[in-house]
XYZ file of C-alpha atoms in Angstrom:
568
model
C -11.708 -21.165 -23.971
C -10.373 -24.461 -22.648
C -9.622 -24.513 -18.925
C -7.736 -27.366 -17.276
C -7.159 -28.176 -13.620
C -4.111 -30.018 -12.306
C -3.060 -31.319 -8.889
C -1.516 -34.144 -6.892
C -2.643 -37.748 -6.952
C -5.305 -38.694 -4.442
C -6.896 -35.242 -4.480
C -10.298 -34.772 -6.115
C -10.392 -31.610 -8.240
C -13.167 -30.075 -10.341
C -14.344 -26.724 -11.661
C -17.498 -25.080 -12.949
C -17.435 -22.352 -15.588
C -20.007 -19.587 -15.966
C -19.821 -16.528 -18.192
C -21.690 -13.229 -17.996
C -20.881 -11.027 -20.953
C -17.086 -10.799 -21.063
C -16.537 -11.829 -17.439
C -15.971 -15.506 -16.714
C -16.141 -17.144 -13.284
C -14.308 -20.429 -12.638
C -15.470 -22.052 -9.408
C -12.828 -24.561 -8.288
C -13.356 -27.379 -5.799
C -10.853 -29.584 -4.004
C -11.542 -32.499 -1.656
C -9.686 -35.360 0.019
C -10.868 -38.434 1.921
C -9.329 -37.272 5.206
C -8.092 -33.862 6.399
C -4.552 -33.099 5.251
C -2.352 -30.107 4.497
C -3.550 -29.102 1.004
C -1.231 -29.825 -1.873
C -0.846 -27.177 -4.529
C -3.270 -27.335 -7.434
C -3.803 -24.955 -10.324
C -6.040 -23.958 -13.216
C -4.406 -23.199 -16.570
C -5.569 -21.916 -19.941
C -4.329 -20.256 -23.139
C -5.590 -17.070 -24.810
C -4.667 -15.437 -28.073
C -2.263 -12.541 -27.729
C -4.428 -9.511 -28.576
C -2.632 -6.190 -28.176
C -0.946 -7.443 -24.998
C 1.728 -4.928 -24.043
C 2.407 -4.956 -20.301
C 1.057 -6.409 -17.096
C 0.052 -5.055 -13.710
C 0.459 -6.608 -10.271
C 0.043 -4.990 -6.846
C 3.667 -5.405 -5.683
C 5.615 -5.683 -8.916
C 7.825 -2.603 -8.824
C 9.127 -1.616 -12.242
C 9.171 -5.105 -13.811
C 6.009 -4.778 -15.917
C 6.885 -5.965 -19.385
C 5.640 -9.289 -20.743
C 7.690 -12.462 -20.373
C 7.789 -15.991 -21.804
C 5.871 -18.655 -19.913
C 9.119 -20.313 -18.791
C 9.903 -17.084 -16.907
C 6.335 -15.980 -16.255
C 5.340 -12.816 -14.461
C 3.781 -13.758 -11.134
C 1.591 -12.193 -8.470
C 1.828 -13.941 -5.099
C -0.719 -13.222 -2.404
C -1.810 -14.277 1.070
C -3.424 -12.440 3.952
C -0.091 -11.016 5.162
C 1.214 -9.920 1.773
C -0.029 -8.916 -1.654
C -3.462 -9.098 -3.259
C -4.708 -11.820 -5.634
C -5.220 -9.707 -8.753
C -3.184 -9.555 -11.953
C -3.860 -7.716 -15.224
C -2.588 -7.835 -18.790
C -2.918 -4.442 -20.499
C -2.712 -2.973 -23.994
C -0.463 -0.074 -25.008
C -3.561 2.161 -24.967
C -4.270 1.469 -21.272
C -7.085 -0.936 -22.088
C -7.803 -4.108 -20.176
C -7.056 -7.336 -22.001
C -7.398 -9.816 -19.137
C -7.743 -9.081 -15.414
C -7.722 -12.061 -13.058
C -8.814 -11.967 -9.418
C -9.274 -14.731 -6.830
C -12.160 -14.712 -4.348
C -10.022 -15.971 -1.448
C -7.293 -13.449 -0.503
C -6.282 -15.306 2.673
C -4.645 -18.535 1.517
C -1.335 -18.469 -0.403
C -1.989 -18.155 -4.145
C -0.078 -17.269 -7.297
C -1.302 -15.837 -10.608
C 1.125 -16.280 -13.522
C 1.117 -14.985 -17.091
C 3.610 -15.703 -19.849
C 3.825 -15.943 -23.606
C 3.899 -19.425 -25.154
C 6.527 -18.674 -27.775
C 5.561 -21.683 -29.927
C 1.955 -20.604 -30.306
C 2.000 -16.810 -29.803
C -0.537 -17.342 -27.061
C -0.635 -16.105 -23.481
C -0.528 -18.845 -20.880
C -2.465 -18.086 -17.686
C -2.037 -20.109 -14.511
C -3.792 -19.656 -11.157
C -2.307 -21.744 -8.333
C -3.777 -22.393 -4.889
C -2.002 -23.354 -1.628
C 1.434 -22.297 -2.809
C 2.542 -22.489 0.854
C 1.404 -25.035 3.464
C -1.694 -24.199 5.511
C -3.906 -26.013 7.995
C -5.192 -29.559 7.237
C -8.593 -29.576 5.499
C -10.662 -32.078 3.523
C -12.424 -29.650 1.134
C -11.990 -26.212 -0.387
C -13.810 -23.908 -2.809
C -12.854 -20.598 -4.439
C -13.719 -18.593 -7.526
C -11.459 -17.161 -10.215
C -12.863 -14.030 -11.868
C -11.569 -13.381 -15.407
C -12.462 -9.983 -16.863
C -11.845 -9.548 -20.608
C -13.859 -6.369 -21.156
C -12.358 -3.744 -23.435
C -12.345 -1.025 -20.761
C -9.657 1.090 -19.121
C -7.524 -1.191 -16.970
C -8.041 1.143 -13.983
C -11.783 0.453 -14.122
C -11.155 -3.295 -14.417
C -8.997 -3.232 -11.265
C -11.562 -1.133 -9.383
C -14.296 -3.584 -10.344
C -12.202 -6.482 -9.013
C -11.928 -4.591 -5.719
C -15.695 -4.045 -5.612
C -16.197 -7.767 -6.259
C -14.061 -8.630 -3.225
C -16.007 -6.194 -1.075
C -19.544 -7.050 -2.214
C -19.563 -10.648 -3.477
C -16.669 -12.125 -1.500
C -17.411 -10.538 1.889
C -14.211 -8.530 2.373
C -15.554 -5.118 3.310
C -12.703 -2.825 4.298
C -12.392 -1.118 7.674
C -14.110 2.269 8.089
C -11.719 5.186 7.670
C -11.721 7.921 10.335
C -11.477 11.423 8.934
C -8.213 11.962 10.833
C -6.554 9.334 8.589
C -7.216 11.571 5.584
C -5.090 14.580 6.572
C -1.315 15.176 6.174
C 1.036 13.763 8.769
C 4.529 14.362 10.123
C 6.469 11.113 10.458
C 9.585 11.135 12.625
C 11.278 8.173 10.938
C 13.552 9.664 8.276
C 13.915 12.916 10.217
C 14.868 11.401 13.588
C 15.405 7.685 13.005
C 15.959 6.162 16.451
C 17.455 9.305 17.973
C 14.313 10.559 19.711
C 14.358 13.200 22.420
C 11.370 14.502 24.392
C 12.111 18.212 23.921
C 13.123 17.861 20.267
C 9.911 15.968 19.477
C 7.866 18.705 21.161
C 9.699 21.337 19.120
C 9.077 19.416 15.892
C 5.385 19.023 16.674
C 4.918 22.769 17.185
C 6.428 23.403 13.762
C 4.379 20.603 12.205
C 1.168 22.226 13.402
C 2.218 25.574 11.956
C 3.114 23.857 8.673
C -0.379 22.393 8.319
C 0.234 18.820 9.465
C -2.418 17.198 11.629
C -0.846 14.042 13.084
C 2.631 13.051 14.232
C 3.871 9.474 13.831
C 6.468 8.512 16.447
C 8.536 5.754 14.901
C 11.256 3.316 15.937
C 13.403 4.470 18.868
C 10.793 5.167 21.532
C 11.270 1.630 22.924
C 15.099 1.642 23.150
C 18.118 3.837 23.789
C 20.131 1.865 21.248
C 20.483 3.904 18.049
C 22.544 1.431 16.039
C 19.647 0.259 13.866
C 18.154 -3.196 13.722
C 15.507 -4.737 15.946
C 17.479 -6.635 18.572
C 15.798 -4.654 21.374
C 12.211 -5.036 20.166
C 9.724 -7.112 22.109
C 9.214 -5.481 25.514
C 7.606 -2.304 24.148
C 8.370 -0.115 27.114
C 9.025 3.650 26.589
C 12.741 3.547 27.302
C 13.742 5.941 24.517
C 10.870 8.299 25.428
C 10.289 7.484 29.091
C 7.521 10.082 29.627
C 5.450 8.968 26.676
C 2.018 9.534 28.258
C 3.077 13.089 29.130
C 4.452 13.557 25.625
C 1.179 12.441 24.055
C -0.766 14.792 26.322
C 1.453 17.733 25.323
C 1.100 16.945 21.614
C -2.668 16.682 21.975
C -2.579 20.124 23.566
C -1.131 21.499 20.310
C -4.085 20.130 18.356
C -2.191 17.190 16.859
C -3.004 13.496 16.974
C -0.369 10.862 17.752
C 0.402 7.482 16.158
C 3.007 5.109 17.632
C 5.124 2.515 15.780
C 5.354 -1.182 16.632
C 7.249 -3.862 14.687
C 4.546 -6.461 15.276
C 6.355 -9.797 14.729
C 9.842 -8.956 15.993
C 11.318 -10.370 19.194
C 14.814 -9.047 19.843
C 17.511 -11.198 21.399
C 18.254 -8.488 23.980
C 14.661 -8.017 25.130
C 13.542 -9.170 28.564
C 10.837 -11.246 26.891
C 13.236 -13.227 24.716
C 13.725 -16.267 26.946
C 9.992 -16.634 27.520
C 9.027 -16.471 23.823
C 12.106 -17.608 21.863
C 10.609 -21.073 21.267
C 7.334 -19.601 20.010
C 8.872 -18.187 16.856
C 8.903 -18.868 13.121
C 12.515 -18.045 12.184
C 15.358 -15.638 12.952
C 17.500 -13.196 10.973
C 20.172 -10.519 11.488
C 22.623 -13.188 12.748
C 19.996 -14.598 15.093
C 19.530 -11.306 16.920
C 15.910 -10.933 15.783
C 13.190 -13.603 15.843
C 9.751 -13.564 14.250
C 6.972 -14.524 16.645
C 4.514 -17.262 15.673
C 0.905 -16.044 16.006
C -0.368 -19.632 15.856
C 0.182 -19.660 19.620
C -2.550 -18.024 21.678
C 0.083 -16.851 24.160
C 1.804 -14.836 21.411
C -1.428 -13.192 20.253
C -2.395 -12.214 23.788
C 1.123 -10.910 24.442
C 1.027 -8.637 21.395
C -2.542 -7.483 21.813
C -1.859 -6.377 25.390
C 0.756 -3.862 24.214
C -1.589 -2.230 21.702
C -4.447 -2.078 24.177
C -2.172 -0.340 26.679
C -0.918 2.115 24.061
C -4.396 3.225 23.050
C -6.017 2.909 26.468
C -3.364 4.146 28.927
C -1.172 6.330 26.735
C -4.181 7.803 24.872
C -2.716 7.273 21.419
C -4.870 8.037 18.394
C -3.402 5.298 16.233
C -0.881 2.526 15.748
C 1.662 1.983 12.994
C 1.751 -1.824 12.853
C 4.844 -2.663 10.871
C 6.309 -5.802 9.264
C 3.179 -7.946 9.265
C 4.436 -9.380 5.974
C 7.305 -10.920 7.967
C 4.828 -13.497 9.280
C 5.826 -16.359 6.984
C 6.738 -19.994 7.502
C 10.227 -20.919 8.569
C 11.753 -24.373 8.696
C 8.859 -26.295 10.264
C 6.854 -26.197 7.013
C 3.606 -25.876 8.894
C 3.947 -29.135 10.834
C 1.170 -29.257 13.448
C 1.802 -29.217 17.176
C -0.688 -29.602 20.020
C 0.676 -26.413 21.634
C -0.767 -24.238 18.847
C -4.446 -23.421 18.680
C -4.050 -22.597 14.962
C -2.179 -24.726 12.447
C -2.591 -22.305 9.525
C -0.331 -19.256 9.729
C -2.755 -17.242 7.602
C -5.655 -18.050 9.938
C -3.510 -17.092 12.917
C -2.553 -13.725 11.395
C -6.229 -13.023 10.816
C -7.043 -14.023 14.391
C -4.345 -11.693 15.716
C -5.653 -8.802 13.636
C -9.221 -9.497 14.710
C -8.191 -9.521 18.388
C -6.289 -6.246 17.982
C -9.106 -4.557 16.082
C -11.730 -5.523 18.654
C -9.558 -4.489 21.602
C -8.467 -1.050 20.400
C -11.764 -0.167 18.672
C -13.574 -0.785 21.945
C -11.402 1.972 23.450
C -11.516 4.355 20.468
C -13.824 3.582 17.496
C -11.882 6.112 15.383
C -8.432 4.701 16.109
C -6.072 4.870 13.114
C -4.155 1.757 12.050
C -1.413 2.061 9.445
C -0.356 -0.895 7.299
C 2.406 -0.782 4.680
C 3.090 -2.430 1.366
C 3.098 -5.360 0.891
C 0.245 -6.242 3.266
C -2.443 -4.417 1.315
C -4.946 -7.066 0.176
C -8.726 -7.200 0.735
C -8.492 -9.563 3.718
C -6.013 -7.458 5.699
C -7.843 -4.202 4.831
C -10.577 -5.310 7.206
C -8.190 -4.357 10.011
C -6.178 -1.362 8.808
C -7.598 1.962 7.609
C -4.340 3.513 6.311
C -2.151 1.891 3.640
C 1.308 3.407 3.178
C 3.582 3.110 0.179
C 6.731 1.090 0.816
C 9.943 2.809 1.884
C 11.504 4.849 -0.933
C 13.456 7.778 0.580
C 14.040 10.694 -1.829
C 12.507 8.673 -4.684
C 9.523 10.394 -6.336
C 9.256 7.755 -9.078
C 8.885 4.838 -6.652
C 6.512 6.829 -4.469
C 4.164 7.723 -7.329
C 4.227 4.147 -8.642
C 3.446 2.652 -5.245
C 0.708 5.180 -4.507
C -1.060 4.679 -7.826
C -0.786 0.905 -7.500
C -2.402 1.114 -4.072
C -5.119 3.550 -5.112
C -6.328 1.291 -7.927
C -7.217 -1.624 -5.597
C -7.781 0.007 -2.187
C -11.345 1.273 -2.462
C -12.089 3.817 0.253
C -9.065 2.935 2.416
C -6.807 5.953 2.963
C -3.640 5.565 0.877
C -0.589 7.365 2.292
C 2.695 8.263 0.663
C 5.993 7.031 1.901
C 7.493 9.734 4.069
C 9.025 12.586 2.080
C 12.584 13.571 2.937
C 15.132 15.767 1.226
C 18.464 17.447 1.743
C 18.656 21.010 2.961
C 20.921 21.586 -0.070
C 18.361 20.309 -2.603
C 16.559 22.683 -4.966
C 12.931 23.594 -4.512
C 12.200 22.288 -8.015
C 13.544 18.876 -7.036
C 11.560 18.891 -3.791
C 8.405 19.847 -5.658
C 8.730 16.717 -7.814
C 8.497 14.656 -4.641
C 5.498 16.617 -3.412
C 3.733 16.418 -6.781
C 4.300 12.670 -6.961
C 2.283 12.060 -3.782
C -0.700 14.300 -4.526
C -3.027 11.319 -5.049
C -2.334 10.118 -1.511
C -2.336 11.502 2.008
C 1.137 13.103 2.276
C 3.518 12.101 5.013
C 6.446 14.483 5.597
C 9.669 13.429 7.319
C 12.155 16.311 7.410
C 13.343 18.310 10.394
C 11.172 21.379 9.912
C 13.563 23.583 11.888
C 16.427 22.761 9.519
C 14.993 23.268 6.036
C 15.381 26.547 4.152
C 12.723 29.242 3.913
C 12.274 28.510 0.193
C 11.792 24.830 0.978
C 9.201 25.738 3.622
C 7.421 27.930 1.098
C 7.327 25.091 -1.430
C 6.033 22.660 1.181
C 3.365 25.137 2.312
C 2.255 25.767 -1.267
C 1.801 22.075 -2.002
C 0.056 21.311 1.293
C -2.294 24.273 0.760
C -3.015 23.068 -2.778
C -3.596 19.521 -1.510
C -6.053 20.707 1.133
C -7.932 22.893 -1.358
C -8.292 19.925 -3.718
C -8.499 17.108 -1.153
C -11.968 15.984 -2.177
C -10.899 15.519 -5.791
C -7.505 14.015 -4.980
C -8.739 11.452 -2.447
C -12.329 10.804 -3.496
C -12.139 11.338 -7.245
C -11.803 8.570 -9.810
C -8.149 7.924 -10.624
C -6.802 7.094 -14.080
C -3.117 6.518 -14.782
C -1.518 6.106 -18.203
C 1.209 3.678 -19.253
C 1.769 1.451 -16.207
C 4.437 -0.401 -18.198
C 6.622 2.710 -18.023
C 5.774 3.478 -14.377
C 2.983 5.888 -15.379
C 3.484 8.830 -17.733
C 0.631 10.865 -16.264
C -2.326 10.431 -13.952
C -5.417 12.369 -13.002
C -8.288 12.306 -10.523
C -11.669 13.663 -11.561
C -14.807 14.421 -9.583
C -17.891 16.466 -10.432
C -16.319 18.195 -13.441
C -13.098 19.083 -11.604
C -9.731 17.376 -11.989
C -6.108 17.397 -10.916
C -3.683 16.037 -13.498
C -0.011 15.297 -12.794
C 2.205 14.967 -15.863
C 5.216 12.796 -15.042
C 6.608 12.195 -18.551
C 3.882 13.158 -21.051
C 3.512 16.994 -21.282
C 0.031 16.929 -22.874
C -3.246 17.593 -21.072
C -6.376 16.653 -23.013
C -9.096 18.325 -21.002
C -12.708 17.192 -20.824
C -13.359 18.899 -17.492
C -15.013 22.172 -16.492
C -11.952 23.133 -14.465
C -8.634 21.526 -13.633
C -5.078 22.005 -12.462
C -2.152 20.356 -14.245
C 1.163 19.859 -12.437
C 4.362 19.683 -14.486
C 6.793 16.944 -13.410
C 8.081 16.178 -16.896
C 11.460 17.883 -16.774
C 10.268 20.201 -19.545
C 9.427 23.858 -19.014
C 5.961 23.778 -20.571
C 2.689 21.877 -20.915
C 0.443 21.457 -23.969
C -3.188 22.179 -23.072
C -5.939 20.904 -25.387
C -9.686 21.612 -25.648
C -9.719 24.769 -23.513
C -10.384 27.551 -26.054
C -11.964 30.580 -24.356
C -11.119 29.447 -20.828
C -8.855 31.389 -18.495
C -5.635 30.058 -17.008
C -3.063 30.930 -14.377
C 0.419 29.414 -14.101
C 2.500 29.385 -10.895
C 5.941 28.071 -9.984
C 6.661 25.416 -7.353
C 6.396 27.980 -4.546
C 3.000 29.223 -5.734
C 4.284 32.466 -7.240
C 2.288 33.653 -10.252
C 4.174 33.467 -13.559
C 1.536 34.244 -16.158
C -2.219 34.260 -16.698
C -4.597 34.832 -19.555
C -7.270 33.310 -21.790
C -6.750 30.459 -24.265
C -7.180 31.773 -27.796
C -7.192 28.316 -29.421
C -7.917 24.701 -28.513
C -4.231 23.766 -28.392
C -1.732 25.991 -26.639
C 1.731 25.659 -25.162
C 1.862 27.213 -21.693
C 5.177 27.937 -19.939
C 5.137 25.948 -16.686
C 8.456 25.220 -14.933
C 9.295 21.973 -13.119
C 6.997 21.520 -10.169
C 4.824 24.397 -11.328
C 1.093 24.272 -12.005
C -1.411 25.724 -14.424
C -5.018 26.091 -13.289
C -7.788 26.335 -15.896
C -11.425 27.302 -15.518
C-alpha cells in the first residue's frame, strides 16, 4: 500500500508506517519553524475495491451508499461534534476498511470515494480542517483496520483503541442513567406549569419511569419558541423550582434540568455584558453563541450548573447544543483577552470545569449529551448520549441509536423522546417502542391524555425492557445492512438474546433463549434452528396469541406488527 502525505509549503510533514496483522498504523508528524495556526495537511492512499458496498459514519443519516472520489463521503469530527471513525462495509456486513484517528479533539475529516478511472477506493485523512491554536509541532496516529470481521466488531475495537491506547476513557455511568425517563420536551414544550408537572410526574412513576427531564421553558415565560431569552438561567417559567425538585424527589423520581449551553439571548439581562464575548449570531441576531475561549464565559456558565446541582438539588443536567460551539467570522484570530486561542481546547476546558464542579457536589450526577457531540473526547464529560431529535420517527430513532451504540462503549445511550398522537394505533406506537429497545427509552407524551390501550402498550414494552435490560444494554450488539438503515439487529449476552426485525422477517437462532420483535410490516416471522424448543407469541399489548413447540428447524410463526415471540 502506498501512502502519501500532502500539505502547505513551509511545513515539515512525515509519517511512519507499522503493520500488525491486518491493522496498519500511520503515525503522522507536522512541524514548523515558529508557532503558527496549523495549515491543513492530509494522508491519502488507494485500495482495490473488494466487495465494497456501503459506508458507515457516526453522523451520516441515511446517506450510506458509495460515491465517486469527486463527491466523496466524509466524516468530520472535532471535540464538539462527531467522532473520527469511518468504515467501508461489504453487503454481508463484513468490514473492508475501518479508519480511526487517535486525536478526536482537533478538526479532522475522513473521506472515501471511488476512483472511477481505476476502480479503486481513494482514502483521505485530513487534519486541522478548521483553524486551531498556534503550534510548532503535532503528532497523531491513523488506525486502518482491514480485518475480515463483522463491521460492528471493527467499530467496537476502534472505540476500545481510543479508550485504552489513546487515553480517552469515558465518564463513569451512574446506574440512574440506565433506567427509563420521562422527558417534558415534546409533551410540554415551553408551556410548563408547576401543578401540571407534578401531575405528570405522579403518572410517570406509576408508568415505570424513574427520572423526569425538565426541558426548555423553565427559564422563561415566553412560549414562542427560539432562544432569545436564554442566558440568565433563572427559574422564571417555574419560579419554585427548588420546591418542585423536592416534591418530585418525594415521589421517588430523579430530576434532570435542561440548559442550552452556548446560547445568549438578545433579551436576557446578561446580553450587554457578554455580547462581545461571542462567536456568531443567528435567528436574525436574537441569539448569540458564547465564546468559551474567554475565562469569564466559562466561569459564567459553570456557576449556573453548580447552583443547579448544589442549591436546587438536581440529579443531572441536560447540556444542549454544545455542537454549536464553532468558529464564526474571526477565523480563530488570537486576542490577548482570551486565555485559549483554540476553540476545541476551550470547549474541553469548559467541560472539565463543569465536570469537576458538579461531581464534587454529587459524584453520581447525570449529564446528557446529544448527537452530534458523541466522540471519545467529549464522552469523558457526559455519561448519557441521546439520539438526535426525530419526533414520531422510529426509523431515524433506531438508526441513531444503533450508530451510537456501536462506538459508545459503556456510555448510556438514550433514545430520542418518544411521542405520538392520541389518535394513533397501538401497532404504530409499538413500532416506536420496539425501535428504541437497544437504548434507554425516553418517553415524551402527556400520560394523562393517552388512551388506555396506548398505556397498556407502553407498560408492556417498559416491562419487557426492564426484564431484559441486562441483555439490551450490556449485551453485544450486531446490526445488519447499515446501507439500508438496518434490516434487523440483536443484542446477545450469556446465551440470551433480543432480536428486533425491522425489514427482514427471518430469525436465525444460535442462542439458548431469545425474544424476536416484529417491526417488519408483515404478520409473521420465520424462526430457524429451534426444533424442539417452546415458543409463545404476544401482540403489542402483551396479550398471548399462541404458544407451542417447534416441530421443525424452520417454522413460520404468526406475530403481528409490534408483537413478540419468545423462545426457550
